[in-house]
Amino acid sequence: MQIERLKDIIQSANMNFLFGSGLSRPYLSTLGEIETWLTDLNTRPGLNDVERDTLRCSIINEYLQGVILPNLQEKINDDLKGYYDETIDNYASFLHNIGILLLQRRMNLCHKTANLFTTNIDMLIEAAVRKTKLEFNDGFAGRKPAIFDEGNFSKMQSKVSMHLQKFHEIPTVNYIKLHGSINWKYDEAIVADDDLDTVKKVMDAFVSIPFLLNVRSEKQKIAKEKGGQSPLSPSDIMSHLISELKKHLKDNEIDHSLYLSALKAYSEIIMVNPTKSKFRETVMDLPFYELMRLFSNELEKPNTILFVGGFSFADEHLSKITLRAANNNPTLLIVVFAYQQADKVLIEKNLNIEEGCQNGNICVLCPEEYKECYSQMNDMKIDNIDSLKHFDLASIDKFVFQPIVSSVS
């Protein structure tokens, strides 16, 4: 996949992005095995309600600490501040470059709008966009509390020239959070929770629990015991957690009501739970299905490009939608940036590209292949291309989109 081709496609295609949790590293943790653990827990036999809820809270607490808690500004400690600033700057630079590409594109061919889909529930992009002049549409409209309506994503922003009385379309990014967000709450409709009051209540509820297994420490403990002789499966780790919990419960009583209260508070965050049966377990499932349908519909449009980063397609629902769109729409091009070669192999497996992709329109790029493509180019220079080691957000922006911006500006 040569950069000249990407440049030409961007000028005349409907532009879409799909971002996963990998692009928020190193500040936020990725989902890792949390989804698998919670799914396993739901069907694991031999557990009573107290044991199951204690384990569920312990696993969810790992998710809260790694993904949700760092969004509270007062919780950003000095050790993490550098990572936070770096991640925000990376997102801001990327958004700035997308704004330029939209501004420079040929008006008569495509609207100056890009769709940024994400499975992330954090607030990093919302923080980053404040550092740019980009028009940003997150689906909310109205005065406080702003109300969410997916129909807002079909609106275009424009301004009128004072002298010529002509309308000019304003470059806009639609930010579509497929799995909900920590700043969403339900009050007869989905409304903006700007102060993150719901999240704060959840954190308070979990802090009040006197005993939780430290999932990360227990995982390290079992790995050390096995001496690295064989890789740990999620099932191995779950079995170890159950064993440790049963040891604790032999000599200790716990107040089940505290765990139930914490789980109830957690359920009030309007987001898709990280389990394999995620949509069946979400009370507010209709908005999420509508957003998934929006994602699917955008990929069905003629002359569409989808850039994917930080996402392995382990999400079976999204992988099926994406592959189906690629097969139904031969004019769709999907470019997936794999963090490294091993991730490329995993992504191609999750998407079943070898057997399932009928049109050959899904391209999974790892850094090594990208550098090889660059070596064959004659008319575009990319500074320090040899330093490209991984396709994280900073590298995708620096080595892919910044050169394209320079060539069209």
mmCIF file of C-alpha atoms in Angstrom:
data_model
loop_
_atom_site.group_PDB
_atom_site.id
_atom_site.type_symbol
_atom_site.label_atom_id
_atom_site.label_comp_id
_atom_site.label_asym_id
_atom_site.label_seq_id
_atom_site.Cartn_x
_atom_site.Cartn_y
_atom_site.Cartn_z
ATOM 1 C CA MET A 1 0.000 0.000 0.000
ATOM 2 C CA GLN A 2 1.842 3.086 -1.251
ATOM 3 C CA ILE A 3 1.262 6.491 0.258
ATOM 4 C CA GLU A 4 0.563 8.125 -3.137
ATOM 5 C CA ARG A 5 -2.418 5.825 -3.553
ATOM 6 C CA LEU A 6 -3.708 6.674 -0.078
ATOM 7 C CA LYS A 7 -3.375 10.379 -0.868
ATOM 8 C CA ASP A 8 -5.442 10.039 -4.050
ATOM 9 C CA ILE A 9 -8.094 7.911 -2.351
ATOM 10 C CA ILE A 10 -8.480 10.333 0.553
ATOM 11 C CA GLN A 11 -9.181 13.172 -1.878
ATOM 12 C CA SER A 12 -12.240 11.470 -3.312
ATOM 13 C CA ALA A 13 -13.449 8.899 -0.774
ATOM 14 C CA ASN A 14 -15.800 8.897 2.177
ATOM 15 C CA MET A 15 -13.282 8.922 5.026
ATOM 16 C CA ASN A 16 -13.790 6.776 8.113
ATOM 17 C CA PHE A 17 -11.643 5.682 11.040
ATOM 18 C CA LEU A 18 -12.008 2.929 13.623
ATOM 19 C CA PHE A 19 -9.923 3.370 16.775
ATOM 20 C CA GLY A 20 -9.395 0.791 19.499
ATOM 21 C CA SER A 21 -7.844 0.946 22.939
ATOM 22 C CA GLY A 22 -4.346 0.317 21.605
ATOM 23 C CA LEU A 23 -4.092 3.939 20.445
ATOM 24 C CA SER A 24 -4.531 5.265 23.998
ATOM 25 C CA ARG A 25 -1.417 3.507 25.228
ATOM 26 C CA PRO A 26 0.699 4.041 27.216
ATOM 27 C CA TYR A 27 -1.679 6.140 29.327
ATOM 28 C CA LEU A 28 -4.635 3.744 29.400
ATOM 29 C CA SER A 29 -4.554 -0.019 29.620
ATOM 30 C CA THR A 30 -6.007 -2.143 26.851
ATOM 31 C CA LEU A 31 -8.916 -4.471 27.542
ATOM 32 C CA GLY A 32 -6.550 -7.437 27.586
ATOM 33 C CA GLU A 33 -8.212 -10.606 28.904
ATOM 34 C CA ILE A 34 -10.921 -8.865 30.932
ATOM 35 C CA GLU A 35 -13.617 -9.673 28.372
ATOM 36 C CA THR A 36 -12.618 -13.341 28.323
ATOM 37 C CA TRP A 37 -12.525 -13.559 32.133
ATOM 38 C CA LEU A 38 -15.973 -12.010 32.554
ATOM 39 C CA THR A 39 -17.411 -14.269 29.866
ATOM 40 C CA ASP A 40 -15.827 -17.324 31.510
ATOM 41 C CA LEU A 41 -17.156 -16.242 34.896
ATOM 42 C CA ASN A 42 -20.724 -16.048 33.602
ATOM 43 C CA THR A 43 -20.706 -19.728 32.655
ATOM 44 C CA ARG A 44 -18.204 -21.194 35.139
ATOM 45 C CA PRO A 45 -19.922 -23.948 37.207
ATOM 46 C CA GLY A 46 -19.476 -24.588 40.916
ATOM 47 C CA LEU A 47 -19.741 -21.000 42.157
ATOM 48 C CA ASN A 48 -22.357 -19.538 44.464
ATOM 49 C CA ASP A 49 -23.652 -15.975 44.118
ATOM 50 C CA VAL A 50 -21.244 -14.532 46.693
ATOM 51 C CA GLU A 51 -18.214 -16.079 45.010
ATOM 52 C CA ARG A 52 -19.328 -15.089 41.527
ATOM 53 C CA ASP A 53 -20.058 -11.484 42.493
ATOM 54 C CA THR A 54 -16.781 -11.157 44.400
ATOM 55 C CA LEU A 55 -14.859 -12.380 41.359
ATOM 56 C CA ARG A 56 -16.897 -10.165 39.054
ATOM 57 C CA CYS A 57 -16.142 -7.090 41.159
ATOM 58 C CA SER A 58 -12.450 -8.007 41.300
ATOM 59 C CA ILE A 59 -12.216 -8.263 37.504
ATOM 60 C CA ILE A 60 -14.264 -5.114 36.925
ATOM 61 C CA ASN A 61 -12.031 -3.280 39.397
ATOM 62 C CA GLU A 62 -9.060 -4.113 37.164
ATOM 63 C CA TYR A 63 -10.961 -2.470 34.298
ATOM 64 C CA LEU A 64 -11.894 0.531 36.428
ATOM 65 C CA GLN A 65 -8.325 1.115 37.576
ATOM 66 C CA GLY A 66 -6.779 0.736 34.126
ATOM 67 C CA VAL A 67 -9.328 2.405 31.851
ATOM 68 C CA ILE A 68 -11.900 4.468 33.760
ATOM 69 C CA LEU A 69 -10.200 5.946 36.837
ATOM 70 C CA PRO A 70 -7.447 7.711 34.805
ATOM 71 C CA ASN A 71 -10.150 9.859 33.166
ATOM 72 C CA LEU A 72 -10.773 11.695 36.438
ATOM 73 C CA GLN A 73 -8.485 14.708 36.322
ATOM 74 C CA GLU A 74 -7.919 14.744 40.067
ATOM 75 C CA LYS A 75 -6.633 11.156 39.852
ATOM 76 C CA ILE A 76 -3.847 11.905 37.353
ATOM 77 C CA ASN A 77 -0.746 11.637 39.506
ATOM 78 C CA ASP A 78 2.713 12.925 38.666
ATOM 79 C CA ASP A 79 3.891 9.491 37.527
ATOM 80 C CA LEU A 80 1.180 9.357 34.851
ATOM 81 C CA LYS A 81 1.030 13.045 33.875
ATOM 82 C CA GLY A 82 3.708 12.665 31.214
ATOM 83 C CA TYR A 83 1.887 9.742 29.604
ATOM 84 C CA TYR A 84 -1.393 11.665 29.723
ATOM 85 C CA ASP A 85 0.066 14.752 28.055
ATOM 86 C CA GLU A 86 1.785 12.620 25.412
ATOM 87 C CA THR A 87 -1.413 10.761 24.559
ATOM 88 C CA ILE A 88 -3.477 13.959 24.355
ATOM 89 C CA ASP A 89 -0.846 15.604 22.136
ATOM 90 C CA ASN A 90 -0.820 12.571 19.831
ATOM 91 C CA TYR A 91 -4.590 12.675 19.414
ATOM 92 C CA ALA A 92 -4.565 16.462 18.929
ATOM 93 C CA SER A 93 -1.904 16.247 16.208
ATOM 94 C CA PHE A 94 -3.819 13.521 14.424
ATOM 95 C CA LEU A 95 -7.106 15.454 14.573
ATOM 96 C CA HIS A 96 -5.356 18.579 13.309
ATOM 97 C CA ASN A 97 -4.020 16.691 10.296
ATOM 98 C CA ILE A 98 -7.410 15.170 9.513
ATOM 99 C CA GLY A 99 -8.903 18.663 9.630
ATOM 100 C CA ILE A 100 -6.360 19.844 7.057
ATOM 101 C CA LEU A 101 -7.077 16.886 4.775
ATOM 102 C CA LEU A 102 -10.800 17.622 4.948
ATOM 103 C CA LEU A 103 -10.214 21.307 4.249
ATOM 104 C CA GLN A 104 -8.042 20.568 1.225
ATOM 105 C CA ARG A 105 -10.204 17.889 -0.357
ATOM 106 C CA ARG A 106 -12.104 18.545 -3.582
ATOM 107 C CA MET A 107 -15.440 20.020 -2.552
ATOM 108 C CA ASN A 108 -17.353 18.793 -5.615
ATOM 109 C CA LEU A 109 -16.472 15.158 -4.951
ATOM 110 C CA CYS A 110 -17.011 14.613 -1.232
ATOM 111 C CA HIS A 111 -18.306 16.351 1.843
ATOM 112 C CA LYS A 112 -15.710 17.688 4.249
ATOM 113 C CA THR A 113 -16.713 15.250 6.940
ATOM 114 C CA ALA A 114 -14.928 12.266 8.433
ATOM 115 C CA ASN A 115 -16.368 9.663 10.778
ATOM 116 C CA LEU A 116 -14.226 8.566 13.700
ATOM 117 C CA PHE A 117 -15.705 5.389 15.185
ATOM 118 C CA THR A 118 -14.289 3.993 18.398
ATOM 119 C CA THR A 119 -14.912 1.230 20.899
ATOM 120 C CA ASN A 120 -13.155 3.334 23.545
ATOM 121 C CA ILE A 121 -15.259 4.759 26.355
ATOM 122 C CA ASP A 122 -12.645 7.210 27.662
ATOM 123 C CA MET A 123 -12.530 10.999 27.305
ATOM 124 C CA LEU A 124 -9.082 11.433 25.741
ATOM 125 C CA ILE A 125 -10.205 12.550 22.294
ATOM 126 C CA GLU A 126 -12.665 15.007 23.847
ATOM 127 C CA ALA A 127 -9.724 16.490 25.763
ATOM 128 C CA ALA A 128 -7.517 16.522 22.662
ATOM 129 C CA VAL A 129 -10.023 18.263 20.403
ATOM 130 C CA ARG A 130 -9.975 21.294 22.724
ATOM 131 C CA LYS A 131 -6.392 21.870 21.587
ATOM 132 C CA THR A 132 -7.485 22.104 17.946
ATOM 133 C CA LYS A 133 -9.804 24.353 15.943
ATOM 134 C CA LEU A 134 -11.591 21.380 14.450
ATOM 135 C CA GLU A 135 -15.390 21.246 14.329
ATOM 136 C CA PHE A 136 -16.298 18.223 16.405
ATOM 137 C CA ASN A 137 -19.642 16.423 16.560
ATOM 138 C CA ASP A 138 -20.107 13.873 19.358
ATOM 139 C CA GLY A 139 -23.836 13.400 18.770
ATOM 140 C CA PHE A 140 -24.951 15.675 21.616
ATOM 141 C CA ALA A 141 -26.986 18.830 21.115
ATOM 142 C CA GLY A 142 -28.906 21.335 23.212
ATOM 143 C CA ARG A 143 -28.256 23.118 26.479
ATOM 144 C CA LYS A 144 -27.276 21.394 29.684
ATOM 145 C CA PRO A 145 -27.885 18.627 29.924
ATOM 146 C CA ALA A 146 -27.061 18.054 26.258
ATOM 147 C CA ILE A 147 -29.051 15.165 24.753
ATOM 148 C CA PHE A 148 -27.556 12.458 22.554
ATOM 149 C CA ASP A 149 -29.202 11.657 19.227
ATOM 150 C CA GLU A 150 -27.466 9.568 16.563
ATOM 151 C CA GLY A 151 -29.392 11.598 13.974
ATOM 152 C CA ASN A 152 -27.032 14.491 14.724
ATOM 153 C CA PHE A 153 -24.279 12.637 12.866
ATOM 154 C CA SER A 154 -26.082 13.247 9.570
ATOM 155 C CA LYS A 155 -25.864 17.028 9.960
ATOM 156 C CA MET A 156 -23.300 19.123 8.101
ATOM 157 C CA GLN A 157 -21.722 22.310 9.431
ATOM 158 C CA SER A 158 -21.444 25.344 7.142
ATOM 159 C CA LYS A 159 -20.799 29.070 7.265
ATOM 160 C CA VAL A 160 -21.772 31.971 5.030
ATOM 161 C CA SER A 161 -19.243 34.278 3.416
ATOM 162 C CA MET A 162 -20.132 37.818 4.543
ATOM 163 C CA HIS A 163 -19.220 39.372 1.186
ATOM 164 C CA LEU A 164 -20.185 36.759 -1.392
ATOM 165 C CA GLN A 165 -23.178 35.283 0.458
ATOM 166 C CA LYS A 166 -21.962 31.770 -0.335
ATOM 167 C CA PHE A 167 -22.121 28.733 1.894
ATOM 168 C CA HIS A 168 -18.872 27.012 2.757
ATOM 169 C CA GLU A 169 -18.841 23.597 4.383
ATOM 170 C CA ILE A 170 -16.841 23.468 7.602
ATOM 171 C CA PRO A 171 -14.511 20.464 8.008
ATOM 172 C CA THR A 172 -16.087 18.286 10.692
ATOM 173 C CA VAL A 173 -15.243 15.055 12.472
ATOM 174 C CA ASN A 174 -18.138 12.944 13.721
ATOM 175 C CA TYR A 175 -16.992 11.129 16.861
ATOM 176 C CA ILE A 176 -19.076 7.979 17.241
ATOM 177 C CA LYS A 177 -18.541 5.912 20.395
ATOM 178 C CA LEU A 178 -19.879 2.502 19.453
ATOM 179 C CA HIS A 179 -19.695 1.134 22.998
ATOM 180 C CA GLY A 180 -20.953 4.211 24.829
ATOM 181 C CA SER A 181 -18.950 6.462 27.103
ATOM 182 C CA ILE A 182 -18.188 7.169 30.729
ATOM 183 C CA ASN A 183 -19.763 10.614 30.297
ATOM 184 C CA TRP A 184 -23.137 9.224 29.208
ATOM 185 C CA LYS A 185 -25.994 8.745 31.643
ATOM 186 C CA TYR A 186 -29.664 7.952 31.278
ATOM 187 C CA ASP A 187 -32.342 10.450 32.291
ATOM 188 C CA GLU A 188 -35.324 9.632 30.045
ATOM 189 C CA ALA A 189 -32.752 9.892 27.240
ATOM 190 C CA ILE A 190 -28.979 9.638 27.002
ATOM 191 C CA VAL A 191 -27.596 12.913 28.348
ATOM 192 C CA ALA A 192 -24.099 14.257 28.905
ATOM 193 C CA ASP A 193 -22.603 13.641 32.344
ATOM 194 C CA ASP A 194 -19.946 16.341 32.040
ATOM 195 C CA ASP A 195 -18.826 16.077 35.662
ATOM 196 C CA LEU A 196 -18.580 12.266 35.464
ATOM 197 C CA ASP A 197 -20.786 11.977 38.551
ATOM 198 C CA THR A 198 -21.816 8.425 37.638
ATOM 199 C CA VAL A 199 -18.201 7.287 37.379
ATOM 200 C CA LYS A 200 -17.364 8.921 40.706
ATOM 201 C CA LYS A 201 -20.230 7.039 42.372
ATOM 202 C CA VAL A 202 -18.924 3.795 40.904
ATOM 203 C CA MET A 203 -15.404 4.433 42.167
ATOM 204 C CA ASP A 204 -16.753 5.267 45.644
ATOM 205 C CA ALA A 205 -18.792 2.051 45.667
ATOM 206 C CA PHE A 206 -15.771 -0.080 44.786
ATOM 207 C CA VAL A 207 -13.545 1.690 47.315
ATOM 208 C CA SER A 208 -16.050 0.726 50.031
ATOM 209 C CA ILE A 209 -15.533 -2.987 49.325
ATOM 210 C CA PRO A 210 -13.129 -4.371 51.979
ATOM 211 C CA PHE A 211 -11.846 -7.319 49.922
ATOM 212 C CA LEU A 212 -11.064 -7.580 46.220
ATOM 213 C CA LEU A 213 -8.610 -9.887 44.529
ATOM 214 C CA ASN A 214 -5.769 -8.009 42.852
ATOM 215 C CA VAL A 215 -6.125 -9.625 39.447
ATOM 216 C CA ARG A 216 -2.893 -8.249 38.031
ATOM 217 C CA SER A 217 -0.833 -9.369 41.031
ATOM 218 C CA GLU A 218 -2.428 -12.813 41.019
ATOM 219 C CA LYS A 219 -1.669 -13.176 37.321
ATOM 220 C CA GLN A 220 1.978 -12.304 37.948
ATOM 221 C CA LYS A 221 2.037 -14.703 40.891
ATOM 222 C CA ILE A 222 0.844 -17.698 38.889
ATOM 223 C CA ALA A 223 3.193 -16.833 36.029
ATOM 224 C CA LYS A 224 6.105 -16.825 38.459
ATOM 225 C CA GLU A 225 5.013 -20.153 39.933
ATOM 226 C CA LYS A 226 4.937 -21.731 36.476
ATOM 227 C CA GLY A 227 8.333 -20.259 35.681
ATOM 228 C CA GLY A 228 7.326 -19.251 32.186
ATOM 229 C CA GLN A 229 7.271 -22.898 31.088
ATOM 230 C CA SER A 230 4.043 -22.474 29.155
ATOM 231 C CA PRO A 231 1.794 -19.508 28.332
ATOM 232 C CA LEU A 232 -1.054 -18.861 30.737
ATOM 233 C CA SER A 233 -4.535 -19.275 29.332
ATOM 234 C CA PRO A 234 -7.384 -17.049 30.577
ATOM 235 C CA SER A 235 -8.974 -20.221 31.954
ATOM 236 C CA ASP A 236 -5.825 -20.967 33.990
ATOM 237 C CA ILE A 237 -5.935 -17.505 35.509
ATOM 238 C CA MET A 238 -9.647 -17.764 36.297
ATOM 239 C CA SER A 239 -9.106 -21.118 38.017
ATOM 240 C CA HIS A 240 -6.324 -19.568 40.091
ATOM 241 C CA LEU A 241 -8.526 -16.619 41.088
ATOM 242 C CA ILE A 242 -11.299 -18.976 42.163
ATOM 243 C CA SER A 243 -8.852 -20.990 44.242
ATOM 244 C CA GLU A 244 -7.495 -17.875 45.962
ATOM 245 C CA LEU A 245 -11.003 -16.602 46.671
ATOM 246 C CA LYS A 246 -12.130 -19.890 48.212
ATOM 247 C CA LYS A 247 -9.055 -19.846 50.479
ATOM 248 C CA HIS A 248 -10.002 -16.371 51.669
ATOM 249 C CA LEU A 249 -13.637 -17.280 52.270
ATOM 250 C CA LYS A 250 -12.704 -20.228 54.489
ATOM 251 C CA ASP A 251 -11.574 -17.866 57.238
ATOM 252 C CA ASN A 252 -13.408 -14.645 56.368
ATOM 253 C CA GLU A 253 -16.967 -13.489 55.893
ATOM 254 C CA ILE A 254 -17.844 -10.786 53.409
ATOM 255 C CA ASP A 255 -20.814 -8.455 53.160
ATOM 256 C CA HIS A 256 -22.454 -9.486 49.896
ATOM 257 C CA SER A 257 -24.569 -6.319 49.835
ATOM 258 C CA LEU A 258 -21.474 -4.162 49.250
ATOM 259 C CA TYR A 259 -20.644 -6.112 46.108
ATOM 260 C CA LEU A 260 -24.214 -5.935 44.872
ATOM 261 C CA SER A 261 -24.264 -2.160 45.439
ATOM 262 C CA ALA A 262 -21.007 -1.754 43.517
ATOM 263 C CA LEU A 263 -22.289 -3.829 40.595
ATOM 264 C CA LYS A 264 -25.534 -1.828 40.524
ATOM 265 C CA ALA A 265 -23.582 1.453 40.425
ATOM 266 C CA TYR A 266 -21.365 0.091 37.658
ATOM 267 C CA SER A 267 -24.394 -0.934 35.582
ATOM 268 C CA GLU A 268 -25.535 2.695 35.473
ATOM 269 C CA ILE A 269 -22.635 3.715 33.228
ATOM 270 C CA ILE A 270 -24.103 3.783 29.713
ATOM 271 C CA MET A 271 -21.605 1.536 27.989
ATOM 272 C CA VAL A 272 -21.338 -1.921 26.483
ATOM 273 C CA ASN A 273 -20.010 -4.374 29.051
ATOM 274 C CA PRO A 274 -16.752 -6.124 28.094
ATOM 275 C CA THR A 275 -18.127 -9.648 27.653
ATOM 276 C CA LYS A 276 -18.665 -11.847 24.604
ATOM 277 C CA SER A 277 -22.436 -11.489 25.027
ATOM 278 C CA LYS A 278 -22.035 -7.743 25.504
ATOM 279 C CA PHE A 279 -25.133 -6.579 23.627
ATOM 280 C CA ARG A 280 -27.482 -9.092 25.226
ATOM 281 C CA GLU A 281 -26.405 -7.849 28.658
ATOM 282 C CA THR A 282 -26.823 -4.148 27.971
ATOM 283 C CA VAL A 283 -30.122 -2.720 29.187
ATOM 284 C CA MET A 284 -29.776 0.320 26.938
ATOM 285 C CA ASP A 285 -28.974 -1.862 23.930
ATOM 286 C CA LEU A 286 -31.028 -0.076 21.265
ATOM 287 C CA PRO A 287 -28.734 2.990 20.920
ATOM 288 C CA PHE A 288 -25.731 0.693 20.527
ATOM 289 C CA TYR A 289 -27.414 -1.323 17.799
ATOM 290 C CA GLU A 290 -28.258 1.937 16.030
ATOM 291 C CA LEU A 291 -24.622 3.043 16.215
ATOM 292 C CA MET A 292 -23.464 -0.320 14.878
ATOM 293 C CA ARG A 293 -25.924 0.047 12.028
ATOM 294 C CA LEU A 294 -24.520 3.510 11.336
ATOM 295 C CA PHE A 295 -21.023 1.997 11.152
ATOM 296 C CA SER A 296 -22.269 -0.694 8.778
ATOM 297 C CA ASN A 297 -24.140 1.807 6.592
ATOM 298 C CA GLU A 298 -21.087 4.044 6.238
ATOM 299 C CA LEU A 299 -19.018 1.104 5.021
ATOM 300 C CA GLU A 300 -21.666 0.243 2.430
ATOM 301 C CA LYS A 301 -21.343 3.641 0.713
ATOM 302 C CA PRO A 302 -19.525 3.745 -2.644
ATOM 303 C CA ASN A 303 -15.887 4.895 -2.663
ATOM 304 C CA THR A 304 -15.305 4.590 1.062
ATOM 305 C CA ILE A 305 -12.071 4.142 2.983
ATOM 306 C CA LEU A 306 -11.745 2.891 6.557
ATOM 307 C CA PHE A 307 -8.494 3.362 8.476
ATOM 308 C CA VAL A 308 -8.157 1.157 11.559
ATOM 309 C CA GLY A 309 -5.683 1.557 14.411
ATOM 310 C CA GLY A 310 -5.209 0.105 17.879
ATOM 311 C CA PHE A 311 -7.824 -2.544 17.168
ATOM 312 C CA SER A 312 -7.288 -6.293 16.799
ATOM 313 C CA PHE A 313 -10.824 -7.202 15.624
ATOM 314 C CA ALA A 314 -11.148 -9.610 18.544
ATOM 315 C CA ASP A 315 -14.631 -8.070 18.847
ATOM 316 C CA GLU A 316 -16.600 -10.687 16.915
ATOM 317 C CA HIS A 317 -19.535 -8.375 16.227
ATOM 318 C CA LEU A 318 -17.395 -5.672 14.627
ATOM 319 C CA SER A 319 -15.222 -8.147 12.740
ATOM 320 C CA LYS A 320 -18.307 -9.709 11.127
ATOM 321 C CA ILE A 321 -19.759 -6.316 10.187
ATOM 322 C CA THR A 322 -16.441 -5.203 8.695
ATOM 323 C CA LEU A 323 -15.855 -8.374 6.674
ATOM 324 C CA ARG A 324 -19.440 -8.399 5.412
ATOM 325 C CA ALA A 325 -19.106 -4.786 4.243
ATOM 326 C CA ALA A 326 -15.803 -5.556 2.503
ATOM 327 C CA ASN A 327 -17.454 -8.410 0.617
ATOM 328 C CA ASN A 328 -20.636 -6.495 -0.238
ATOM 329 C CA ASN A 329 -18.858 -3.303 -1.315
ATOM 330 C CA PRO A 330 -15.935 -3.792 -3.724
ATOM 331 C CA THR A 331 -15.316 -0.017 -3.742
ATOM 332 C CA LEU A 332 -14.581 -0.090 -0.002
ATOM 333 C CA LEU A 333 -10.912 -0.087 1.023
ATOM 334 C CA ILE A 334 -9.960 -1.021 4.580
ATOM 335 C CA VAL A 335 -6.447 -0.181 5.778
ATOM 336 C CA VAL A 336 -5.549 -1.678 9.155
ATOM 337 C CA PHE A 337 -2.401 -0.496 10.932
ATOM 338 C CA ALA A 338 -0.987 -3.446 12.881
ATOM 339 C CA TYR A 339 1.201 -2.502 15.829
ATOM 340 C CA GLN A 340 3.808 -5.064 14.760
ATOM 341 C CA GLN A 341 4.126 -8.228 12.673
ATOM 342 C CA ALA A 342 2.606 -10.511 15.332
ATOM 343 C CA ASP A 343 -0.469 -8.272 15.491
ATOM 344 C CA LYS A 344 -0.841 -8.425 11.712
ATOM 345 C CA VAL A 345 -1.090 -12.217 11.919
ATOM 346 C CA LEU A 346 -3.698 -11.970 14.698
ATOM 347 C CA ILE A 347 -5.782 -9.360 12.854
ATOM 348 C CA GLU A 348 -5.813 -11.369 9.635
ATOM 349 C CA LYS A 349 -6.930 -14.401 11.635
ATOM 350 C CA ASN A 350 -9.680 -12.496 13.478
ATOM 351 C CA LEU A 351 -11.004 -11.098 10.191
ATOM 352 C CA ASN A 352 -10.614 -14.442 8.407
ATOM 353 C CA ILE A 353 -9.025 -12.551 5.525
ATOM 354 C CA GLU A 354 -7.388 -15.520 3.809
ATOM 355 C CA GLU A 355 -10.623 -17.438 3.320
ATOM 356 C CA GLY A 356 -13.328 -14.858 3.905
ATOM 357 C CA CYS A 357 -12.262 -11.680 2.062
ATOM 358 C CA GLN A 358 -13.657 -12.011 -1.459
ATOM 359 C CA ASN A 359 -12.612 -8.671 -2.984
ATOM 360 C CA GLY A 360 -9.059 -8.351 -1.676
ATOM 361 C CA ASN A 361 -9.932 -4.930 -0.272
ATOM 362 C CA ILE A 362 -8.621 -5.360 3.277
ATOM 363 C CA CYS A 363 -4.977 -4.373 3.681
ATOM 364 C CA VAL A 364 -3.274 -5.062 7.020
ATOM 365 C CA LEU A 365 -0.042 -3.069 7.238
ATOM 366 C CA CYS A 366 2.760 -3.637 9.717
ATOM 367 C CA PRO A 367 5.710 -1.201 9.996
ATOM 368 C CA GLU A 368 8.119 -3.465 8.112
ATOM 369 C CA GLU A 369 5.829 -3.685 5.072
ATOM 370 C CA TYR A 370 5.148 0.027 5.127
ATOM 371 C CA LYS A 371 8.862 0.823 5.082
ATOM 372 C CA GLU A 372 9.321 -1.603 2.198
ATOM 373 C CA CYS A 373 6.579 0.180 0.234
ATOM 374 C CA TYR A 374 8.238 3.508 0.987
ATOM 375 C CA SER A 375 11.572 2.297 -0.388
ATOM 376 C CA GLN A 376 9.851 1.885 -3.758
ATOM 377 C CA MET A 377 8.563 5.472 -3.844
ATOM 378 C CA ASN A 378 10.352 8.206 -5.746
ATOM 379 C CA ASP A 379 8.403 11.426 -5.286
ATOM 380 C CA MET A 380 7.681 11.577 -1.551
ATOM 381 C CA LYS A 381 10.153 11.929 1.301
ATOM 382 C CA ILE A 382 9.342 10.788 4.830
ATOM 383 C CA ASP A 383 11.840 11.942 7.429
ATOM 384 C CA ASN A 384 13.340 9.345 9.774
ATOM 385 C CA ILE A 385 11.319 6.498 8.274
ATOM 386 C CA ASP A 386 13.943 4.040 9.549
ATOM 387 C CA SER A 387 12.905 4.871 13.135
ATOM 388 C CA LEU A 388 9.419 3.421 12.538
ATOM 389 C CA LYS A 389 9.182 0.366 14.807
ATOM 390 C CA HIS A 390 5.510 0.151 15.807
ATOM 391 C CA PHE A 391 2.241 1.509 14.465
ATOM 392 C CA ASP A 392 1.094 3.361 17.577
ATOM 393 C CA LEU A 393 -0.895 6.584 17.212
ATOM 394 C CA ALA A 394 2.157 8.850 17.097
ATOM 395 C CA SER A 395 3.737 6.757 14.334
ATOM 396 C CA ILE A 396 0.551 6.472 12.273
ATOM 397 C CA ASP A 397 0.229 10.251 12.423
ATOM 398 C CA LYS A 398 3.899 11.014 11.778
ATOM 399 C CA PHE A 399 4.695 8.493 9.063
ATOM 400 C CA VAL A 400 1.349 8.238 7.253
ATOM 401 C CA PHE A 401 -0.899 11.263 7.662
ATOM 402 C CA GLN A 402 1.622 14.069 8.096
ATOM 403 C CA PRO A 403 3.348 13.207 4.781
ATOM 404 C CA ILE A 404 -0.040 13.113 3.050
ATOM 405 C CA VAL A 405 -0.921 16.509 4.548
ATOM 406 C CA SER A 406 2.396 17.945 3.348
ATOM 407 C CA SER A 407 1.755 16.687 -0.171
ATOM 408 C CA VAL A 408 -1.730 18.210 -0.502
ATOM 409 C CA SER A 409 -1.218 21.512 1.362
#
